Structures are given as C-alpha cells and as structure tokens.
Coordinates of C-alpha atoms in Angstrom, one line a residue:
Chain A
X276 CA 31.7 64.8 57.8
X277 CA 31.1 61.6 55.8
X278 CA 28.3 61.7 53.0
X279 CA 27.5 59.2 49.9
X280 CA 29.6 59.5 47.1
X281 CA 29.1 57.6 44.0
X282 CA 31.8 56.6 41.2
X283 CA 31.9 54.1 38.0
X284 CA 33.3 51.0 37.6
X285 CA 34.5 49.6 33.6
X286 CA 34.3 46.2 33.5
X287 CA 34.1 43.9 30.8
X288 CA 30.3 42.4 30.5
X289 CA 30.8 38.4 30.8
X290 CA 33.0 39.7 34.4
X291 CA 29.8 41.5 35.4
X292 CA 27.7 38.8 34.7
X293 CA 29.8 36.2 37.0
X294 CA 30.0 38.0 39.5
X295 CA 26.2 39.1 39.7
X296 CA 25.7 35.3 39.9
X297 CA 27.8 34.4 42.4
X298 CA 26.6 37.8 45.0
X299 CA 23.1 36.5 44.1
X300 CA 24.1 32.8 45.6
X301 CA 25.9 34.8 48.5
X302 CA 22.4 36.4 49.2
X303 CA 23.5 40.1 48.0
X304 CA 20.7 42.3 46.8
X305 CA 22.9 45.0 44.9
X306 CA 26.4 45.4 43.3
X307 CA 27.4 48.1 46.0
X308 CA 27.3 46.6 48.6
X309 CA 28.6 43.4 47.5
X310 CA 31.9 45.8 46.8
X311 CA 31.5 47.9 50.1
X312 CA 31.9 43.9 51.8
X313 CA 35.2 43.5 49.8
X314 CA 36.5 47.4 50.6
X315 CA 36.0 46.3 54.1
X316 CA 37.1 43.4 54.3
X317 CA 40.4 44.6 52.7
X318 CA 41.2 47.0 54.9
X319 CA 40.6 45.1 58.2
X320 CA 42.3 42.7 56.5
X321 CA 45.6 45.2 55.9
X322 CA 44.5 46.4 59.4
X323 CA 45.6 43.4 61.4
X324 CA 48.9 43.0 59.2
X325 CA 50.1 46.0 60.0
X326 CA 49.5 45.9 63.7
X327 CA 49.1 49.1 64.7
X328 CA 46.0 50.6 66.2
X329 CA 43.6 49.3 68.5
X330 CA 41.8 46.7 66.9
X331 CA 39.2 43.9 68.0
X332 CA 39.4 39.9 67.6
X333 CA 37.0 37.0 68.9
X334 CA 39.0 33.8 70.4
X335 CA 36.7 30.5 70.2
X336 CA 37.4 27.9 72.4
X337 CA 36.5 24.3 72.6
X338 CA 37.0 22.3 75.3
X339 CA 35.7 19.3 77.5
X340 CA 35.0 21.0 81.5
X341 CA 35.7 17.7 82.8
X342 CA 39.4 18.0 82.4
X343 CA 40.8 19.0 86.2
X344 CA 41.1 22.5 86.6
X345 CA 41.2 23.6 83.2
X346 CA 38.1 26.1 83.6
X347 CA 39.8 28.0 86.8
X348 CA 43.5 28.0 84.7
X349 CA 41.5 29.9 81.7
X350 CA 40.1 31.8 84.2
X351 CA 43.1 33.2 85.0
X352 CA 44.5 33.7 82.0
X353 CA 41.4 36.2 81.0
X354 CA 42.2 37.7 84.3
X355 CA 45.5 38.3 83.3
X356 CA 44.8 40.4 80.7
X357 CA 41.4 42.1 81.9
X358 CA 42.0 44.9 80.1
X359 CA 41.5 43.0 76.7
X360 CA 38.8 40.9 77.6
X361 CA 35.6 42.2 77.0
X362 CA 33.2 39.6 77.2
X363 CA 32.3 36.0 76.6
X364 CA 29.7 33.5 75.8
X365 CA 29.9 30.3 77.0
X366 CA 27.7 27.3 75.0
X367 CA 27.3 23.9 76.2
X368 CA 27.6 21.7 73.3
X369 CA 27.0 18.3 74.9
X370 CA 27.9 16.8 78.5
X371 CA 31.3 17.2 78.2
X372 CA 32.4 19.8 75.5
X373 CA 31.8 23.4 75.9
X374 CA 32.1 26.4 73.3
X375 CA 33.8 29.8 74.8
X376 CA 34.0 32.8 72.9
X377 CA 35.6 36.0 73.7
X378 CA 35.6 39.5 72.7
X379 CA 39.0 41.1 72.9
X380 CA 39.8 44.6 72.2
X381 CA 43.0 45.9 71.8
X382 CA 46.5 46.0 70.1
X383 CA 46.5 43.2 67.5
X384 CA 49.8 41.8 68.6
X385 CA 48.4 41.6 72.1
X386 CA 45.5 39.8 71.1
X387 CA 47.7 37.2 69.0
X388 CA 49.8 36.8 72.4
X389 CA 46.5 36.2 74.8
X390 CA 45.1 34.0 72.1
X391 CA 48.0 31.8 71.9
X392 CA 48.1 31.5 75.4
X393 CA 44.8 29.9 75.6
X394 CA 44.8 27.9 72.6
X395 CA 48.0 26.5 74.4
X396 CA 46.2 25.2 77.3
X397 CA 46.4 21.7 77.9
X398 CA 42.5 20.4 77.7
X399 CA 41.5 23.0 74.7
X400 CA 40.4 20.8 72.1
X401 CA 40.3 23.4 69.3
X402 CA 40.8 27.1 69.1
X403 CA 41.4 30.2 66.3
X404 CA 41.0 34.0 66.7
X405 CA 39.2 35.7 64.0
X406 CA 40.6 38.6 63.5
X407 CA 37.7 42.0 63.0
X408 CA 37.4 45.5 63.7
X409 CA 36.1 48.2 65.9
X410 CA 34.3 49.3 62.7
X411 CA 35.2 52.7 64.3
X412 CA 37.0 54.1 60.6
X413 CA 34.9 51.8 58.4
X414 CA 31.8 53.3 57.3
Chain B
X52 CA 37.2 3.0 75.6
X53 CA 39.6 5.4 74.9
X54 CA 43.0 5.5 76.8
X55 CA 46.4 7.0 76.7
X56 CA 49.2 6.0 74.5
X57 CA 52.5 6.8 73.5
X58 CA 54.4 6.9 70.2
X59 CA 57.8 8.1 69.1
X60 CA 58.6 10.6 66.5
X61 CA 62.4 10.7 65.1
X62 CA 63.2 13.8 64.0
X63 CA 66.5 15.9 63.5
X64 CA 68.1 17.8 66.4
X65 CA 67.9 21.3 65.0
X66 CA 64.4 20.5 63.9
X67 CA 63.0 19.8 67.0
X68 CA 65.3 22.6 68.6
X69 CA 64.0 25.1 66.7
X70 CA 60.4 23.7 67.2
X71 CA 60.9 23.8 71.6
X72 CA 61.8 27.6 70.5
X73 CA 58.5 28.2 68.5
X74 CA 56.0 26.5 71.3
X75 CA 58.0 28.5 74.1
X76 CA 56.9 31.4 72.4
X77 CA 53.2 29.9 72.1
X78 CA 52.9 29.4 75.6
X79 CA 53.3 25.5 75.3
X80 CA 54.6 23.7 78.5
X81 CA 55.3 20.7 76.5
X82 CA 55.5 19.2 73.4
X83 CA 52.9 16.3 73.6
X84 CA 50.1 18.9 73.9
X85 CA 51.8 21.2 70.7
X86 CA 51.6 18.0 68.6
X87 CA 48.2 17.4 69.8
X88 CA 47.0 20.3 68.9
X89 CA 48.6 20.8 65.6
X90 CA 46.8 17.1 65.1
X91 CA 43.2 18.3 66.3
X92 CA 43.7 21.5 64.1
X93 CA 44.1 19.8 60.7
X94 CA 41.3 16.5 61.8
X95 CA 38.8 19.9 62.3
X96 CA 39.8 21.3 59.1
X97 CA 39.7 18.2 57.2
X98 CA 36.1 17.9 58.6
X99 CA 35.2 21.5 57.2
X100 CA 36.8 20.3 53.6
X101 CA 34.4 17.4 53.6
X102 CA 31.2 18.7 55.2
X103 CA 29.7 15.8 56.1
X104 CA 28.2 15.2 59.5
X105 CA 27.0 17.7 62.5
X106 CA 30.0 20.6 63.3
X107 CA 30.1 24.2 65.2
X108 CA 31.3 27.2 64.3
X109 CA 31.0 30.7 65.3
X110 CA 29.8 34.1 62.8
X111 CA 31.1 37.1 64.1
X112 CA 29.5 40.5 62.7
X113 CA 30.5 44.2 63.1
X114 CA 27.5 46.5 62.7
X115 CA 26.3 50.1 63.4
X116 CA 23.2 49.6 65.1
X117 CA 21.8 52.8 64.2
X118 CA 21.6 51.5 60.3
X119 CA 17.5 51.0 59.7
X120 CA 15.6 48.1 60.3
X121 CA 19.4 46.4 60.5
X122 CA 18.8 44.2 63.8
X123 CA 15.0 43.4 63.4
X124 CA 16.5 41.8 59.8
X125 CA 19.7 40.2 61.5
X126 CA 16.9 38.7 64.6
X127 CA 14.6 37.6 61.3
X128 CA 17.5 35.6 59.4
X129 CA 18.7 33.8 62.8
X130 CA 15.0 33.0 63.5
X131 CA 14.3 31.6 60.3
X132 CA 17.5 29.1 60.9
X133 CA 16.0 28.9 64.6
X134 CA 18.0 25.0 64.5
X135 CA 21.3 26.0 63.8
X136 CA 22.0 29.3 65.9
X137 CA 22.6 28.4 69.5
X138 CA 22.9 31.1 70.9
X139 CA 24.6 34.8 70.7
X140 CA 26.7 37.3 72.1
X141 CA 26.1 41.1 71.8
X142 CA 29.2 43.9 72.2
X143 CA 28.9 47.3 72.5
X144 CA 32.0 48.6 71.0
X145 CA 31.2 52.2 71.0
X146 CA 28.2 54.4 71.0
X147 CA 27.8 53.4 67.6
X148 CA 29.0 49.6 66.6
X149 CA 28.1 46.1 67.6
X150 CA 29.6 43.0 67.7
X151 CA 27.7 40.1 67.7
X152 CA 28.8 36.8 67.7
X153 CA 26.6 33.6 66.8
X154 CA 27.3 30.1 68.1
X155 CA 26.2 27.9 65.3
X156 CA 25.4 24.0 64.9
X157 CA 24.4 21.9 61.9
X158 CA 25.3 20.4 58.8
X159 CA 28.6 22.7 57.3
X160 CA 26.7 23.3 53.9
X161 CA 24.1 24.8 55.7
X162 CA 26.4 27.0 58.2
X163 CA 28.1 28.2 55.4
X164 CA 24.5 29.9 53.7
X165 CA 23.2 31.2 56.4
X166 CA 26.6 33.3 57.2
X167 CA 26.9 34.2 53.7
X168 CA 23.2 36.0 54.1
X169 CA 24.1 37.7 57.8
X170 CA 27.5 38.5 56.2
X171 CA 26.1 40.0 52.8
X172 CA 23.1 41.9 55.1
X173 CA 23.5 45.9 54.3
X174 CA 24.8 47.5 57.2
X175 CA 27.0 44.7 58.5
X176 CA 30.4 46.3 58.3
X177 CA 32.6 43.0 58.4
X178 CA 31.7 39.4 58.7
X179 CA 33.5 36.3 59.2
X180 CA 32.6 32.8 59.9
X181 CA 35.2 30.6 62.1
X182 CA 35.0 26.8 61.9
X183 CA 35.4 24.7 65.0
X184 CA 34.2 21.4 66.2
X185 CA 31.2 19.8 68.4
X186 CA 34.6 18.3 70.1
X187 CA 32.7 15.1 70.1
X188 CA 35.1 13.1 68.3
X189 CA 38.4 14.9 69.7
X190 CA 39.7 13.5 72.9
Chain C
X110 CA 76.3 19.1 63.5
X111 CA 72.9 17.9 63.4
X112 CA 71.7 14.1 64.2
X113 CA 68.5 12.2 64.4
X114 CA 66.9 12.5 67.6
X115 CA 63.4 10.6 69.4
X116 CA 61.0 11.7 71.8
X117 CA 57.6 10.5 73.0
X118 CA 54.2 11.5 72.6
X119 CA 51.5 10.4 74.9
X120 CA 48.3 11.0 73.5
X121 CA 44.6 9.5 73.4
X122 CA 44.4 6.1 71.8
X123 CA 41.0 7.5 69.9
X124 CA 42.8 10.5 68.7
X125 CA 45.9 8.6 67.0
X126 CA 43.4 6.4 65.2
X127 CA 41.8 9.2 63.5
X128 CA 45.5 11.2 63.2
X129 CA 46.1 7.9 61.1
X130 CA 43.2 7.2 58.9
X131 CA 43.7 11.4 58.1
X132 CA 47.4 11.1 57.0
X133 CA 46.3 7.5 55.0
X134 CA 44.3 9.7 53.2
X135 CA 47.0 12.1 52.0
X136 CA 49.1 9.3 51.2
X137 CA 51.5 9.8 54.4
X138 CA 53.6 6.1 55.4
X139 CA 54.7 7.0 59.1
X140 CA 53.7 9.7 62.0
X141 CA 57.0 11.0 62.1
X142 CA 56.9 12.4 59.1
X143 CA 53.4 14.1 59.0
X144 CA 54.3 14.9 62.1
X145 CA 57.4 16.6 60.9
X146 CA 55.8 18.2 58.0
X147 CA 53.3 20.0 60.7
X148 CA 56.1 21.1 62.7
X149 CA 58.0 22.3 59.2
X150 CA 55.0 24.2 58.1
X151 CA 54.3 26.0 61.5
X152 CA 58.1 27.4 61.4
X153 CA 57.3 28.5 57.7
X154 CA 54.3 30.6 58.7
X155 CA 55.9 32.4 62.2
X156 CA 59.2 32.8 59.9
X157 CA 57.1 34.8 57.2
X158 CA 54.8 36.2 59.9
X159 CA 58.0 38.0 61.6
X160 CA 59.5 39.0 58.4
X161 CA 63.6 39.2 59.7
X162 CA 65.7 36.9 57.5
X163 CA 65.9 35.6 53.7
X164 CA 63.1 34.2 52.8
X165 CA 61.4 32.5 49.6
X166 CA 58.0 32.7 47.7
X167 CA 56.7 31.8 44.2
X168 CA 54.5 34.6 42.6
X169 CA 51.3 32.9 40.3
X170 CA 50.1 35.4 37.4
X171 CA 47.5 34.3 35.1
X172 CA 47.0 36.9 32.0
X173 CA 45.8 37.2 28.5
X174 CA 49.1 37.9 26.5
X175 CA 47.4 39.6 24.1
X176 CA 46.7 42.9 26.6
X177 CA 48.5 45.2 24.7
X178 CA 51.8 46.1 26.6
X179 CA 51.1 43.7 29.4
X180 CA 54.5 41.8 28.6
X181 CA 56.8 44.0 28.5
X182 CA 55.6 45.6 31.5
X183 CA 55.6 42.7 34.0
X184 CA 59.6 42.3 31.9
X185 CA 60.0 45.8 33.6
X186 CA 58.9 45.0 36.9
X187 CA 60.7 42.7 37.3
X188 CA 63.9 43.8 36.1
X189 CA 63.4 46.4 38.7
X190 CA 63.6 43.8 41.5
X191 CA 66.4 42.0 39.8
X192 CA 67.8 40.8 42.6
X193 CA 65.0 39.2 44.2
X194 CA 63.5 37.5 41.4
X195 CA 65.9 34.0 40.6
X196 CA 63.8 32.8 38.0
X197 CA 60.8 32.0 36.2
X198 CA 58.6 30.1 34.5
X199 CA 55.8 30.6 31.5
X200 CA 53.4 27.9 30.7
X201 CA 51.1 28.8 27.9
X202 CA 47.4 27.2 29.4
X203 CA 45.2 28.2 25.9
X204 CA 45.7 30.6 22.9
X205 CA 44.7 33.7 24.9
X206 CA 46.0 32.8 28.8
X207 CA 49.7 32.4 30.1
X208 CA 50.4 31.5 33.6
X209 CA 53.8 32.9 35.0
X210 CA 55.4 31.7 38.1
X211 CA 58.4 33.8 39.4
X212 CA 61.0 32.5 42.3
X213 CA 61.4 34.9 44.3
X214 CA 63.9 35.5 47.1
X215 CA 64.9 38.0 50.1
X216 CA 63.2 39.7 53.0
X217 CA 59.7 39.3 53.2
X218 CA 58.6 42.3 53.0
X219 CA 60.2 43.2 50.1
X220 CA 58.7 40.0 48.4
X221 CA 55.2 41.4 49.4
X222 CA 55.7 44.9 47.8
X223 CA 56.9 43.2 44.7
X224 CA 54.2 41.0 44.3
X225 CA 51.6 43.5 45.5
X226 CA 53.3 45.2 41.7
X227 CA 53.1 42.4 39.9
X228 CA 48.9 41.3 41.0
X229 CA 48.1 44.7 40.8
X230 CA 49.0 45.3 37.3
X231 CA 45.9 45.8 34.6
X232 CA 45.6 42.8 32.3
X233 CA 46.8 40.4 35.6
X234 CA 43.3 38.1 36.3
X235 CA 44.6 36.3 38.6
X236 CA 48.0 36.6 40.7
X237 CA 49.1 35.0 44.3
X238 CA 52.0 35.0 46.8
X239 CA 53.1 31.6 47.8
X240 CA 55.1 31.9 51.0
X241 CA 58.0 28.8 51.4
X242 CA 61.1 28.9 52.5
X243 CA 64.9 28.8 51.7
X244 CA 64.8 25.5 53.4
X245 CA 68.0 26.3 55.2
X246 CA 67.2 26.2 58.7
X247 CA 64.5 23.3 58.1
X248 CA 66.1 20.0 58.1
Chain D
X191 CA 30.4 38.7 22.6
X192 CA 32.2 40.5 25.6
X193 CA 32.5 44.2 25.7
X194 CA 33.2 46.6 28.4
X195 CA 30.3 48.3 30.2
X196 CA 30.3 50.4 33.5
X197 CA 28.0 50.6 36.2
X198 CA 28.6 52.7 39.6
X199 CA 29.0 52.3 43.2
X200 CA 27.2 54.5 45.7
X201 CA 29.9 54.5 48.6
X202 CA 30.6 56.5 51.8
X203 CA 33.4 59.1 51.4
X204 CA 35.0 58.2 54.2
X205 CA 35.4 54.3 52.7
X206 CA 36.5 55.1 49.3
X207 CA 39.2 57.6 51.1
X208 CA 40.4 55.0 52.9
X209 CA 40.4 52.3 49.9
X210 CA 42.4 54.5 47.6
X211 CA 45.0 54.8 50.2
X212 CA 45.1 51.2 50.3
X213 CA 45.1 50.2 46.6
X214 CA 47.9 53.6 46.2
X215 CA 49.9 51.6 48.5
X216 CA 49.5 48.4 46.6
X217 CA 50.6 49.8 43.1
X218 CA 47.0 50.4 41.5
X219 CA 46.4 53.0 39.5
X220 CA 43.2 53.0 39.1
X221 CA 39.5 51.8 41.3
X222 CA 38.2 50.0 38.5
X223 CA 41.6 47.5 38.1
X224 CA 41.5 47.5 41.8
X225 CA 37.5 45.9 42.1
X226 CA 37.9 43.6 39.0
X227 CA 40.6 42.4 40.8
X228 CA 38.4 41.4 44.0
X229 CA 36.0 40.6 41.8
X230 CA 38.3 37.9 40.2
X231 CA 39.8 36.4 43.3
X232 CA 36.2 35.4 44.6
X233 CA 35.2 34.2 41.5
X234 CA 38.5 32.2 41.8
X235 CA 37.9 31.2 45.2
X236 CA 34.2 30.3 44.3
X237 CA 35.5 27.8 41.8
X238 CA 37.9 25.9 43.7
X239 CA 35.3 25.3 46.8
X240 CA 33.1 24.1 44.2
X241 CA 35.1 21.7 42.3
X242 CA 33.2 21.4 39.6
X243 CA 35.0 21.9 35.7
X244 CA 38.9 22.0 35.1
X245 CA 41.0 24.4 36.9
X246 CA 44.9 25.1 37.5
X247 CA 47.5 25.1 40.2
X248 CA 50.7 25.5 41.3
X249 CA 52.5 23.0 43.6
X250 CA 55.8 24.5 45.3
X251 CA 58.2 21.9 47.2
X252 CA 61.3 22.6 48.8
X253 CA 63.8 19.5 49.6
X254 CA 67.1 18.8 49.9
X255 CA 68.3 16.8 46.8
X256 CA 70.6 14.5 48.7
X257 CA 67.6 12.8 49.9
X258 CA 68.3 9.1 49.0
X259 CA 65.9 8.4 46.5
X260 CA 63.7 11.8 47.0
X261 CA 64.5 13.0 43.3
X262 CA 63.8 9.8 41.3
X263 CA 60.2 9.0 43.8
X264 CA 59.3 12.8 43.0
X265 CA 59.6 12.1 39.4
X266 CA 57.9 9.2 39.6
X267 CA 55.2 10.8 41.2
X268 CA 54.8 12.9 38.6
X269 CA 54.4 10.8 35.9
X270 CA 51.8 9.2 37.6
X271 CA 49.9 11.3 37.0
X272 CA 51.8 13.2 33.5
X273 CA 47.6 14.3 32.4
X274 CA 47.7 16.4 35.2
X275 CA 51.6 17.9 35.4
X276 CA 51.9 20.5 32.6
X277 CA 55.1 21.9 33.4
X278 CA 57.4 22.4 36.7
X279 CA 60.7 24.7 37.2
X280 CA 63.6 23.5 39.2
X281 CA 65.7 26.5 41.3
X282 CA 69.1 25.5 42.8
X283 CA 68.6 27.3 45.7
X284 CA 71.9 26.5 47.6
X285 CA 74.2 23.6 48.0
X286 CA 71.5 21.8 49.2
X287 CA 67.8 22.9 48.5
X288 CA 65.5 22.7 45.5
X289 CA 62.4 24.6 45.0
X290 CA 60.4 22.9 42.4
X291 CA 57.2 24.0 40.7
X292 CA 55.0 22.2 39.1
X293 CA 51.8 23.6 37.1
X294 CA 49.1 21.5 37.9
X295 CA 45.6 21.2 35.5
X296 CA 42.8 19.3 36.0
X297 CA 39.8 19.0 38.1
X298 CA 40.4 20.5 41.7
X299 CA 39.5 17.4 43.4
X300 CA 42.7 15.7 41.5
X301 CA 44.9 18.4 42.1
X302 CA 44.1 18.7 45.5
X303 CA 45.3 14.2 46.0
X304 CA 48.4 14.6 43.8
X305 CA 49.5 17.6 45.7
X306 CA 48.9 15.5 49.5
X307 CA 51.3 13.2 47.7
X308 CA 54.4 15.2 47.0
X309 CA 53.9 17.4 49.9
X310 CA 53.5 14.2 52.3
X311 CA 56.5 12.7 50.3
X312 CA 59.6 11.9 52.9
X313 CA 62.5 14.6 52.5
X314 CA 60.4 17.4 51.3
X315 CA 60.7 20.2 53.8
X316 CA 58.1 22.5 52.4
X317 CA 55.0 22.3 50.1
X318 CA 52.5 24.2 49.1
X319 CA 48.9 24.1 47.0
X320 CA 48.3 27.7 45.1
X321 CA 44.9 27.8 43.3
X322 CA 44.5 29.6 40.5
X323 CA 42.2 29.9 37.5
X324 CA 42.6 28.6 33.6
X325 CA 41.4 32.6 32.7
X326 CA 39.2 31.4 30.4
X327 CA 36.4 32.7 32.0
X328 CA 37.5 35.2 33.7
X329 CA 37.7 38.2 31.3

C-alpha cells in the first residue's frame, strides 16, 4: 500500500529563492507540490517515449463544418478505431469553425497513428495531441 | 473574398521523394493539404509567440476525484474565469481518476494564468495546456 | 542522381498572404524555400523519432568550472563515448560559468543515453539535446 | 551570500519509487541533483518566455558547403550582428555537410531574429534555436 513519505532536498539558498518566486507566479501554495508536478510530469513524459503500456492522449481539432463531408469522413475515422475513442466535446467557436476534442485511451503508438489520421484530413484547420496519462501508477 | 490559388515550389527530387514517403505514412492523400497544414501549424504558433489578439486552446487535467474538496476548487477557479472557459469535458478513466478537458477562449496571456493555477491545484496529477486557434483567420 | 523538380500547390488566396507576411518576418525571400525548410525539419523530427540510422545532435552544458572535479569528469564521460562525440566546443560566458557544446554522432539512442550522462552530472545547471541531422539524405 | 540549505518534500511512496527509477536510469545519483536540475530547467524556461535581461543560445545549422555563396552570406550574417556571435565550431561532417555552431548572447528577443535568419538562409538543410541560460543566476 502507498503511504506519505517525506525526504530532504540540499539546495543552495539564492536556487530556493527563484524558484519559490516563480511557483508563487504559477499559483503553487507549497514547495511539494510544485515538485510532485515536475515528478509527474517526468514520468508521463518518459511514459509516452517509451511507448509501452496503455496510456491516454486528447486529439483537438479545428475545423470549419461547412467544408462537404468532412464531419461524416471524421466520423468514420473515430469509428474506425472505437476501441480508442472514448469521448468527445464538440464547441462551436463561430458560424463556421468548430472545436473537437477527443479522449483516446490506449497504446501510445496507436494514438499517434489515429491522431495523424485526423489531423491529415483535408478541411482540419489545426490539430495536436497532448500526450497524458491514466494517472493509474501516478499517485 | 477569398479564393483558390496555386503556386509552385522547386525542390530536389529526392527531397520531395522522401517527403511523398513521410505524408503516406501520415495519412496524407496529397501534398497540397501536407503543405497546408504544415503552413497553418507554424501561422498558429506564431500567434501563441506573440499573444496578441483573441485565440483557443484546450487544458487537459488528470485527477483523482476522491482528493478533498479537489472539484468544488477546480468548479471555483473555472467560475471565477467564467469568460474564457467554454465549456468542458469530463472522463472517467477508472474508479478512481478523471480527465477533464477545458475549451478555452481569450486573450493568450490570460489562458496561460488561469492553466498555470488548474495545473498547479493539489491533487491534479498532470496538466497540460494545448494551443489552437479560433480558426478565424485560417482558410 | 538527383535534379530539381516543380509541383503545384493550390491553396486559399487569404492563407498565402498571411504564409508570406510570416516568412517576411523571419527574413525568408521565396516560398520554396520556407517551404523546403518545413518539409526538411519534419524529416528531422520522424528521423529522430524512429531512432534507426546515424544521426546527429549538439549537447549544451552550462557549469561553474570551479565545481571541484566537474572537468575532469565530463573529460571522462566523454572519453567513454569516444566514438560518438566528434568534437567540441568551450566558450568561457563570465569568470565562474563555461558553456560546452559537444557534436555528437551515431544512433539516437545512444546519443540520448550519453547526454542523459552528461545533464545529469552534479555541477551541470543547465544541459540540452539538440537533435539535427547528418544532412545526408536532406538535399 | 549563497549557502546551501535543505528543506523536505512530503511525497507518496509509490511516486518517489517510481522517480528513483527514472532518474537511476538517467545517470543520477542522487534526488537532490535530480530536483535542482528541474528546478533549473523551469527557471530556464521562465526566462526565455519572458524576455526580459541577457541570456544565451546555441544556433546549430547543417548545409552543404558547395552551396554557391552559402559560406561567405553565412559569415556575413554573422558579423552583422558580431555583439551578439560569441563563438561558433565548424564539424566537417562528410564530403559534403557542415554543422556549425554558433553561441549566441544577448537579449532573447535578438537571438530569437538572428537565428530566423540563418535558419531561413537558402542552402541550409537544418537549423536549430537551443536556449540556455548565462548561469549567473542560477546557482
């Protein structure tokens, strides 16, 4: 079972005194958990490089619905792979352009391979996957 | 009014052989939509680098929703920036973590803060802001 | 034997205008070869992404010379990895700080591990991987 | 003055397990090096987004040196801007390629133009911005 350890950190004061200001402009409260953040974000970080695992990403999508048959043809594509797709949001952001984001959960390299696919579609104006985690090992 | 044009690009055989190679793998059908792309990709980051004007982005956040008082804080930060979170997207992942992804819209300085204080909130295991585009200004 | 080639891009008359005033900005005098530089840079990135082949990177260390036995043990390191490291330079920045780069070359991963060594070491402040390319393949 | 204090880290056991297998497989030897080290690279990354005060880069090109002309622009380039250029190494890495570096100081703003220039620069294959610190305040 997990339980809260504690250990020591030497550091040289001015270091300390940096870095409290810049966790103060980033909103932190406290030292630890401005490190837990970094631990974290290390290891999903390593997580994804490594590719193995299941892991979980978020593909954002922007595109304008007018463009013919683009919505049905990224339809498709999530159908495709409806095993990784686990939800999405749609936004409208103005008459024409709309925001999609999806959660996908899976293997990283499978992810990277659906996310290409729709970036790739002719009519997507802009598009990334962000790359997090199942938070599953990361306490 | 905008309209459709065409310009050449000279380039070196094995260059562009080994470019056809790369967007196969992508999923491109053609090469006028992976240079369109690749342009709309570096106009959005440019945008970011500069922060001027109205843009979108997304802030996804992992969490264990059993942490105290985590999501009445999360629902009090994204109230108190009522005007730039659109709207959101909640993921069970297992019996104990969340996704949530935010749809955000404003000025970039300001995007920037306010995922820098759901990021840095104590219980959010990872954290990442993705920049996009309103897609306003990209045909 | 490779020759110069031409091929057409059809594209939005409103996008091209703001392609143009963006590579104005960073000095660019023709599409072709901003758009050549994009296509150059994605093959760089999938290249070090896969990790199969020669490749090449510059390591960036920042230190304070005077950390006692600091010197002689990044010397060590990198007479380990002889045979990837081609050559470096040392640029002294004030009377405490150096900045060394190091050329590196050969498979990737073996350039990661090596600078992972190098970053890592106590008395390093600041250290970074550059990933580029033997240029070979890239005309 | 600067001296070395310590403060500690309250941490689940489960995350600390998991970042010492991380940083082990990185080459640290110990937690402390490890989290000045993160500390450091946000404080570096801080900096540059900021853009305030005098910082320091390295700029990696790779071009073929038959390039009509490429050498003697590069050069020229250069001394354009000679406050900013402190020092560069030249590699000969085969018949045909160069890698140069140059070590860049200045304000990041500065950096960031003279860069777009000899990255955008015809006949240069590859090139790359790598932001790092002066150390001076970074103990």
């Amino acid at each position: 079972m997990s339980k809260l350890v504690r250990f020591g950190v030497s550091i040289d004061s001015m270091l300390i005194e940096k870095f409290d200001g810049s966790i103060a402009r980033k909103g932190y409260n406290n030292r630890s958990e401005a490190i837990r953040d970094m631990i974290r974000k290390s290891l999903v970080e390593e997580e994804w490089e490594e590719g193995r695992g299941e892991t979980v990403g978020t593909i954002t999508l922007v595109y304008d619905h007018h463009t013919r048959e683009l919505e049905s043809h990224l339809t498709e594509l999530q159908h495709k792979c409806i095993k990784l797709v686990v939800s999405s949001l749609h936004v409208h952001l103005d008459e024409h352009n709309c925001l999609e984001v999806l959660v996908v959960k899976g293997n990283s390299r499978e992810i990277k391979t659906i996310a290409d696919g729709l970036i790739g579609t002719r009519g997507v104006k802009h598009g990334k996957l962000t790359m997090t985690t199942t938070g599953k090992n990361l306490v």
